Amino acid sequence: MHMPSSKKAGAALPAAALLALASPMTATATAANVVTAGHRPAARHSYGADTLRQDLAAVRQAGGGDVNVLARVDRADGAPLMARIGTRTAGSSDPVPWNAHFRVASTTKTFTATVVLQLAAEKKLSLDDTVEHWLPGIVAGHGNDGSRITVRDLLRQTSGLYDYVDDPEVQDRLIGHFDENRYDTTPAADLVAVAMRHRPLFVPRPGGATRWAYSNTNYLVAGMIAEKAGGASWQDLVAHRVIAELGLRNTSVPGLDPYLPEPYVRAYLTTADGTRLDVTEHSFQHTADSGVVSTAADLNTFFRALAGGRLLPAEQWREMRQTVERTDDPEDVAEMPEGTYGLGLRRIPLSCGGYYYTHEGDGAGVNTRPAVSADGRRAVTVSVTTTTAPPDLAALNRATGVLVDHALCDRP
């Protein structure tokens, strides 16, 4: 799922959900506002600790001035570069841990797409297979037609399916009654059924213009297909094919377990009546659109392995990078960075030439921005945790985009 100002990025709670839940508060300057950095790079790098600290401070300001932020840059030819600002618990002096765990929200989509593409490489499914072929009768009614939607459509967000997170009843649970529903256990199939109560935005037409609209429903359906083709739950497929394969010791798929592994940063939002609500523990993000927990270091390892050809054969990696323009989603275009969308990846241009690949994640009190250079040699992840209200995503994306561009272009 996912939360408004952006229903797009998070896929575990609608970004709007917590925007409506929270009321803005003015940040006050404290000792926790001091940025600290570690693991300074070799002198030959132009982008160093000082610039990272400056960029991180700009990200915090864009996030409203009172968010906690952690950033890590990994490069093939040097030690990691890290910076942090804020504390792990409101009111404490304990800084944000360097290896803090967090829910990656919609960044999970890249993990899910990777597994589906692995299954395609093994001929266990085809990207041209229809949803109806794998899940008869699941996508039907109110103008929905699974026989006209392919696996590729699901992964690249060109199916037109209604986003279940936008359903009024789902929104009410997330916005108006988060605390009572924080241990939500709704199965993926039931959430797809919620989407089927609504007409699609469009239905793909062979030979027609490709239309695009972000929908978390696509990845619920993709996860269900992966389970049938792979003979295991999507959680196990990700755990065995990606996490274990790369030795990601701090990455997991906890399912309905609402608790994060230590260490982590607590996330808070402010309700309409001014009450500060701790949203750290919850089970909303347990499906294939949002259910991975990781760290900045592990996300950098994952994205570098993906771009470096360690997870997918060349044909499937090329397929993943075949992007389409975003056409039918004004909210995504307004709030997300410029660029095009592939199979569980966004492609965004760099100021120094070429592109980087990413998939943002926006969930309950946590915003994740990973990125990797096209050759896999450089990766950076920024993790933002709220202490009051969710950040303005357009402003946050501009600031994190500058940091990513500086880090991947190695420019001060």
Coordinates of C-alpha atoms in Angstrom, one line a residue:
M1 CA 0.0 0.0 0.0
H2 CA 0.9 3.6 0.1
M3 CA -0.1 7.1 1.4
P4 CA -1.2 10.3 -0.2
S5 CA 0.4 13.4 -1.1
S6 CA 1.7 10.4 -3.0
K7 CA -0.2 7.3 -3.2
K8 CA 2.5 6.4 -5.6
A9 CA 5.8 5.7 -4.0
G10 CA 5.1 3.8 -0.8
A11 CA 2.8 1.0 -1.5
A12 CA 2.1 0.1 2.0
L13 CA 0.2 3.0 3.1
P14 CA -1.1 5.6 0.8
A15 CA 1.0 8.7 1.2
A16 CA -2.2 10.7 1.4
A17 CA -3.3 8.6 4.3
L18 CA -0.8 10.0 6.6
L19 CA -0.8 13.4 5.1
A20 CA -4.4 13.6 6.1
L21 CA -3.6 12.0 9.4
A22 CA -0.9 14.5 10.2
S23 CA -1.0 18.1 10.9
P24 CA 2.1 20.2 10.2
M25 CA 4.2 21.3 13.2
T26 CA 7.1 23.8 13.3
A27 CA 10.5 22.3 13.8
T28 CA 12.6 23.6 16.6
A29 CA 16.4 23.6 16.5
T30 CA 18.0 21.1 18.8
A31 CA 21.3 19.3 19.3
A32 CA 19.8 16.5 17.2
N33 CA 19.9 18.8 14.2
V34 CA 23.7 18.4 13.9
V35 CA 24.8 16.3 10.9
T36 CA 27.5 13.7 11.5
A37 CA 29.4 11.8 8.9
G38 CA 31.7 8.8 8.8
H39 CA 33.8 6.7 6.5
R40 CA 35.4 9.5 4.6
P41 CA 36.3 8.6 1.0
A42 CA 39.7 8.5 -0.5
A43 CA 41.0 11.9 -1.5
R44 CA 40.7 11.2 -5.2
H45 CA 36.9 11.5 -5.0
S46 CA 35.4 14.9 -5.6
Y47 CA 32.2 14.1 -3.7
G48 CA 33.2 13.9 -0.1
A49 CA 31.9 14.1 3.5
D50 CA 31.6 17.9 3.5
T51 CA 29.3 17.9 0.4
L52 CA 27.3 14.9 1.7
R53 CA 26.7 16.8 4.9
Q54 CA 25.5 19.8 3.0
D55 CA 23.2 17.7 0.8
L56 CA 21.9 15.9 3.8
A57 CA 21.0 19.1 5.5
A58 CA 19.2 20.2 2.4
V59 CA 17.2 17.0 2.4
R60 CA 16.2 17.5 6.0
Q61 CA 15.1 21.1 5.3
A62 CA 13.0 19.8 2.3
G63 CA 11.5 17.2 4.6
G64 CA 10.1 19.9 6.9
G65 CA 13.2 20.6 9.0
D66 CA 12.4 17.9 11.7
V67 CA 12.9 14.6 9.9
N68 CA 15.7 12.1 10.7
V69 CA 17.9 11.3 7.7
L70 CA 20.5 8.8 6.9
A71 CA 22.5 8.6 3.7
R72 CA 25.1 6.1 2.4
V73 CA 27.1 6.2 -0.7
D74 CA 29.0 3.0 -1.9
R75 CA 31.6 3.1 -4.7
A76 CA 33.5 0.3 -6.4
D77 CA 36.8 2.2 -5.8
G78 CA 36.6 3.5 -2.3
A79 CA 35.3 3.1 1.2
P80 CA 31.6 3.9 1.9
L81 CA 30.6 7.4 2.7
M82 CA 27.8 8.0 5.2
A83 CA 26.1 10.9 7.0
R84 CA 23.2 11.1 9.4
I85 CA 21.1 13.7 11.2
G86 CA 18.6 13.3 14.0
T87 CA 18.0 10.7 16.7
R88 CA 16.6 7.2 16.8
T89 CA 13.8 8.1 19.3
A90 CA 12.0 11.3 19.9
G91 CA 13.5 13.3 22.8
S92 CA 16.6 11.2 23.0
S93 CA 20.3 12.0 22.3
D94 CA 20.9 8.6 20.7
P95 CA 21.8 9.3 17.1
V96 CA 20.3 7.6 14.0
P97 CA 22.1 4.2 13.8
W98 CA 24.4 3.8 10.8
N99 CA 22.8 0.4 10.1
A100 CA 19.2 1.3 10.9
H101 CA 16.5 -1.0 9.6
F102 CA 13.4 0.4 7.8
R103 CA 10.5 -0.7 5.7
V104 CA 11.4 0.0 2.1
A105 CA 7.8 0.3 1.0
S106 CA 7.5 0.5 -2.8
T107 CA 11.2 -0.2 -3.3
T108 CA 9.9 -3.8 -2.7
K109 CA 8.6 -3.6 -6.3
T110 CA 12.1 -3.9 -7.6
F111 CA 12.7 -7.0 -5.6
T112 CA 9.4 -8.5 -6.8
A113 CA 10.1 -7.6 -10.5
T114 CA 13.5 -9.2 -10.2
V115 CA 12.0 -12.5 -9.0
V116 CA 9.4 -12.4 -11.8
L117 CA 12.2 -11.8 -14.4
Q118 CA 14.2 -14.6 -13.0
L119 CA 11.2 -16.9 -13.5
A120 CA 10.9 -15.6 -17.0
A121 CA 14.5 -16.4 -17.7
E122 CA 13.9 -19.9 -16.5
K123 CA 10.9 -20.3 -18.8
K124 CA 8.6 -20.8 -15.9
L125 CA 6.5 -17.9 -17.1
S126 CA 6.5 -15.4 -20.0
L127 CA 6.2 -11.6 -19.7
D128 CA 3.6 -12.0 -22.5
D129 CA 1.4 -14.3 -20.4
T130 CA -1.9 -12.9 -19.5
V131 CA -3.2 -12.5 -16.0
E132 CA -6.2 -14.7 -16.9
H133 CA -3.8 -17.5 -17.9
W134 CA -2.3 -17.6 -14.4
L135 CA -5.2 -16.3 -12.2
P136 CA -8.5 -17.2 -13.9
G137 CA -11.3 -15.0 -12.9
I138 CA -9.2 -12.9 -10.5
V139 CA -9.1 -9.7 -12.6
A140 CA -12.7 -9.4 -13.8
G141 CA -15.9 -7.3 -13.4
H142 CA -16.6 -3.6 -13.7
G143 CA -14.7 -3.5 -17.0
N144 CA -11.6 -5.3 -15.7
D145 CA -10.3 -7.9 -18.1
G146 CA -7.4 -10.1 -17.1
S147 CA -7.2 -11.6 -20.6
R148 CA -6.0 -8.2 -21.9
I149 CA -3.3 -7.6 -19.3
T150 CA 0.1 -9.2 -19.5
V151 CA 2.7 -9.8 -16.8
R152 CA 4.8 -7.1 -18.5
D153 CA 1.9 -4.7 -18.1
L154 CA 1.8 -5.4 -14.4
L155 CA 5.5 -4.8 -13.9
R156 CA 5.7 -1.6 -15.9
Q157 CA 2.4 -0.1 -14.6
T158 CA 0.6 -0.2 -17.9
S159 CA -2.4 -2.4 -16.9
G160 CA -4.8 0.5 -16.0
L161 CA -5.9 -1.4 -12.9
Y162 CA -7.4 0.7 -10.0
D163 CA -5.0 1.2 -7.1
Y164 CA -6.6 -0.6 -4.1
V165 CA -5.0 2.0 -1.8
D166 CA -7.3 4.6 -3.2
D167 CA -10.4 2.7 -2.2
P168 CA -12.4 4.9 0.3
E169 CA -12.8 2.1 2.8
V170 CA -9.0 1.4 2.7
Q171 CA -8.3 5.1 3.0
D172 CA -10.6 5.3 6.0
R173 CA -8.7 2.5 7.8
L174 CA -5.4 4.1 7.0
I175 CA -6.2 7.8 7.6
G176 CA -9.0 7.8 10.2
H177 CA -8.3 4.6 12.1
F178 CA -4.6 3.8 11.7
D179 CA -4.0 2.9 15.3
E180 CA -7.0 0.5 15.4
N181 CA -5.9 -1.1 12.2
R182 CA -2.1 -1.1 12.5
Y183 CA -2.1 -4.9 12.7
D184 CA -4.0 -5.3 9.4
T185 CA -3.7 -8.8 7.9
T186 CA -5.7 -8.5 4.8
P187 CA -4.5 -11.1 2.2
A188 CA -3.3 -9.9 -1.2
A189 CA -6.2 -11.6 -3.0
D190 CA -8.7 -9.7 -0.9
L191 CA -7.0 -6.4 -1.7
V192 CA -7.1 -7.3 -5.4
A193 CA -10.8 -7.9 -4.9
V194 CA -11.2 -4.4 -3.5
A195 CA -9.6 -3.0 -6.7
M196 CA -12.0 -5.1 -8.8
R197 CA -15.0 -3.2 -7.3
H198 CA -13.8 -0.2 -9.3
R199 CA -13.5 0.3 -13.1
P200 CA -10.0 0.4 -14.5
L201 CA -8.5 3.7 -15.6
F202 CA -8.0 2.1 -19.0
V203 CA -7.6 -1.4 -20.5
P204 CA -4.5 -2.1 -22.6
R205 CA -5.2 -2.4 -26.3
P206 CA -2.8 -4.4 -28.5
G207 CA -1.3 -2.1 -31.1
G208 CA -2.6 1.0 -29.4
A209 CA -0.7 3.7 -27.6
T210 CA 0.9 2.6 -24.4
R211 CA -0.8 4.2 -21.4
W212 CA 0.7 4.3 -17.9
A213 CA -0.6 4.8 -14.4
Y214 CA 0.9 3.8 -11.1
S215 CA -1.1 1.2 -9.2
N216 CA 0.0 -0.9 -6.2
T217 CA -2.6 -3.5 -7.3
N218 CA -0.3 -4.5 -10.2
Y219 CA 2.4 -5.8 -7.8
L220 CA -0.1 -7.7 -5.7
V221 CA -1.2 -9.6 -8.9
A222 CA 2.4 -10.0 -10.0
G223 CA 3.3 -11.5 -6.7
M224 CA 0.4 -13.9 -6.9
I225 CA 1.6 -15.0 -10.4
A226 CA 5.1 -15.4 -9.2
E227 CA 3.8 -17.7 -6.4
K228 CA 2.1 -20.0 -8.9
A229 CA 5.0 -20.1 -11.3
G230 CA 7.7 -20.4 -8.7
G231 CA 5.9 -22.8 -6.4
A232 CA 6.5 -20.8 -3.2
S233 CA 5.3 -17.7 -1.5
W234 CA 6.6 -14.4 -2.9
Q235 CA 8.3 -13.8 0.4
D236 CA 10.2 -17.1 0.1
L237 CA 11.1 -16.4 -3.5
V238 CA 12.6 -13.0 -2.6
A239 CA 14.3 -14.5 0.4
H240 CA 16.0 -17.4 -1.5
R241 CA 16.5 -15.8 -4.9
V242 CA 17.7 -12.3 -3.9
I243 CA 18.4 -12.0 -0.1
A244 CA 20.2 -15.3 0.4
E245 CA 21.9 -15.1 -3.1
L246 CA 23.5 -11.7 -2.2
G247 CA 24.1 -12.4 1.5
L248 CA 21.9 -9.5 2.6
R249 CA 22.1 -10.1 6.3
N250 CA 20.0 -7.1 7.2
T251 CA 17.2 -7.6 4.7
S252 CA 14.1 -9.6 5.4
V253 CA 10.5 -10.1 4.4
P254 CA 8.7 -10.2 7.8
G255 CA 5.2 -10.7 6.5
L256 CA 2.7 -10.0 9.2
D257 CA 5.3 -9.4 11.9
P258 CA 4.8 -5.7 12.9
Y259 CA 8.2 -5.3 14.6
L260 CA 11.5 -4.1 13.0
P261 CA 14.9 -5.8 13.7
E262 CA 17.2 -3.7 15.9
P263 CA 18.5 -1.1 15.4
Y264 CA 15.9 1.1 13.9
V265 CA 14.5 4.7 14.1
R266 CA 11.1 5.3 15.5
A267 CA 8.6 7.0 13.1
Y268 CA 6.0 9.5 14.4
L269 CA 3.1 11.4 12.8
T270 CA 0.8 13.9 14.3
T271 CA -3.0 13.3 14.2
A272 CA -5.6 16.0 13.3
D273 CA -6.2 16.6 17.1
G274 CA -2.5 17.3 17.7
T275 CA -1.6 13.9 19.2
R276 CA 1.7 12.5 18.3
L277 CA 1.2 8.9 17.1
D278 CA 4.1 6.4 17.0
V279 CA 3.6 4.5 13.6
T280 CA 6.8 2.4 13.9
E281 CA 5.0 -0.9 14.5
H282 CA 2.4 -2.1 12.0
S283 CA 1.6 -4.8 9.6
F284 CA 0.1 -2.8 6.7
Q285 CA 3.1 -3.4 4.5
H286 CA 3.2 -7.1 4.2
T287 CA 2.4 -7.7 0.5
A288 CA 4.5 -7.9 -2.7
D289 CA 4.2 -4.2 -3.4
S290 CA 5.7 -3.1 -0.1
G291 CA 6.8 -5.9 2.3
V292 CA 10.6 -5.8 2.4
V293 CA 12.7 -4.5 5.3
S294 CA 16.3 -3.5 4.7
T295 CA 19.1 -1.1 5.4
A296 CA 20.9 1.6 3.4
A297 CA 24.0 -0.7 3.0
D298 CA 21.9 -3.7 1.8
L299 CA 19.9 -1.6 -0.6
N300 CA 23.1 -0.3 -2.2
T301 CA 24.3 -3.9 -2.5
F302 CA 21.1 -5.1 -4.0
F303 CA 20.9 -2.3 -6.6
R304 CA 24.6 -2.6 -7.5
A305 CA 24.2 -6.4 -8.0
L306 CA 21.1 -5.8 -10.2
A307 CA 22.9 -3.3 -12.4
G308 CA 26.1 -5.3 -12.4
G309 CA 24.4 -8.4 -13.8
R310 CA 24.5 -10.6 -10.8
L311 CA 20.8 -11.2 -10.4
L312 CA 19.5 -11.3 -14.0
P313 CA 20.7 -12.6 -17.4
A314 CA 21.5 -9.9 -19.9
E315 CA 18.2 -10.4 -21.8
Q316 CA 16.1 -9.9 -18.7
W317 CA 18.2 -6.9 -17.5
R318 CA 17.6 -5.3 -20.9
E319 CA 13.9 -6.0 -20.6
M320 CA 13.8 -4.5 -17.1
R321 CA 15.3 -1.2 -18.5
Q322 CA 12.8 -0.9 -21.3
T323 CA 10.9 2.1 -20.1
V324 CA 7.7 3.9 -21.0
E325 CA 6.6 7.5 -20.6
R326 CA 4.2 8.3 -17.7
T327 CA 1.0 9.4 -19.3
D328 CA -2.2 9.0 -17.2
D329 CA -1.0 9.8 -13.7
P330 CA -0.6 13.6 -13.1
E331 CA 0.1 13.0 -9.4
D332 CA 3.1 10.9 -10.1
V333 CA 4.4 13.3 -12.7
A334 CA 4.0 16.2 -10.3
E335 CA 5.6 14.5 -7.3
M336 CA 8.1 12.0 -8.5
P337 CA 11.4 12.9 -10.2
E338 CA 11.5 13.2 -14.0
G339 CA 12.2 10.1 -15.9
T340 CA 10.5 7.0 -17.4
Y341 CA 9.4 3.7 -15.9
G342 CA 10.6 0.2 -16.7
L343 CA 9.8 -3.1 -15.0
G344 CA 10.0 -2.2 -11.4
L345 CA 12.5 0.6 -12.1
R346 CA 12.5 4.3 -12.8
R347 CA 15.2 5.6 -15.2
I348 CA 16.3 9.2 -14.4
P349 CA 18.9 11.3 -16.3
L350 CA 22.1 12.4 -14.7
S351 CA 23.5 15.9 -15.1
C352 CA 26.9 14.3 -16.1
G353 CA 25.3 12.2 -18.8
G354 CA 23.6 8.9 -18.9
Y355 CA 21.0 7.6 -16.4
Y356 CA 20.6 6.1 -13.0
Y357 CA 18.0 3.6 -11.9
T358 CA 15.8 3.8 -8.8
H359 CA 12.5 2.9 -7.2
E360 CA 11.3 5.1 -4.3
G361 CA 9.4 3.9 -1.3
D362 CA 7.0 6.0 0.8
G363 CA 5.2 4.3 3.7
A364 CA 4.0 5.1 7.2
G365 CA 6.5 7.7 8.4
V366 CA 9.4 6.5 6.2
N367 CA 10.6 7.6 2.8
T368 CA 13.3 5.7 1.0
R369 CA 15.3 6.9 -2.0
P370 CA 17.8 4.3 -3.4
A371 CA 19.7 4.9 -6.7
V372 CA 22.4 3.1 -8.8
S373 CA 24.5 4.2 -11.7
A374 CA 23.9 2.4 -15.0
D375 CA 27.1 0.4 -14.7
G376 CA 26.5 -0.6 -11.1
R377 CA 29.7 0.9 -9.8
R378 CA 28.1 3.6 -7.6
A379 CA 25.0 3.4 -5.4
V380 CA 23.4 5.7 -2.9
T381 CA 20.4 5.3 -0.5
V382 CA 18.7 8.0 1.5
S383 CA 16.3 7.0 4.3
V384 CA 14.0 9.7 5.8
T385 CA 12.0 9.1 9.0
T386 CA 9.3 11.5 10.1
T387 CA 8.9 12.9 13.6
T388 CA 5.7 14.9 13.0
A389 CA 4.2 15.3 9.5
P390 CA 5.0 13.6 6.2
P391 CA 7.3 15.6 3.9
D392 CA 6.1 17.3 0.8
L393 CA 7.2 14.7 -1.7
A394 CA 7.9 17.1 -4.6
A395 CA 10.3 19.1 -2.4
L396 CA 11.8 15.9 -0.9
N397 CA 12.4 14.4 -4.3
R398 CA 14.1 17.6 -5.5
A399 CA 16.5 17.6 -2.6
T400 CA 17.3 13.8 -2.7
G401 CA 17.6 14.1 -6.5
V402 CA 20.4 16.7 -6.0
L403 CA 22.2 14.5 -3.5
V404 CA 21.9 11.4 -5.8
D405 CA 23.1 13.4 -8.8
H406 CA 26.1 14.7 -6.9
A407 CA 27.0 11.3 -5.5
L408 CA 26.7 9.4 -8.7
C409 CA 28.4 12.0 -10.8
D410 CA 31.1 12.4 -8.1
R411 CA 30.7 16.2 -8.2
P412 CA 30.8 18.7 -5.3

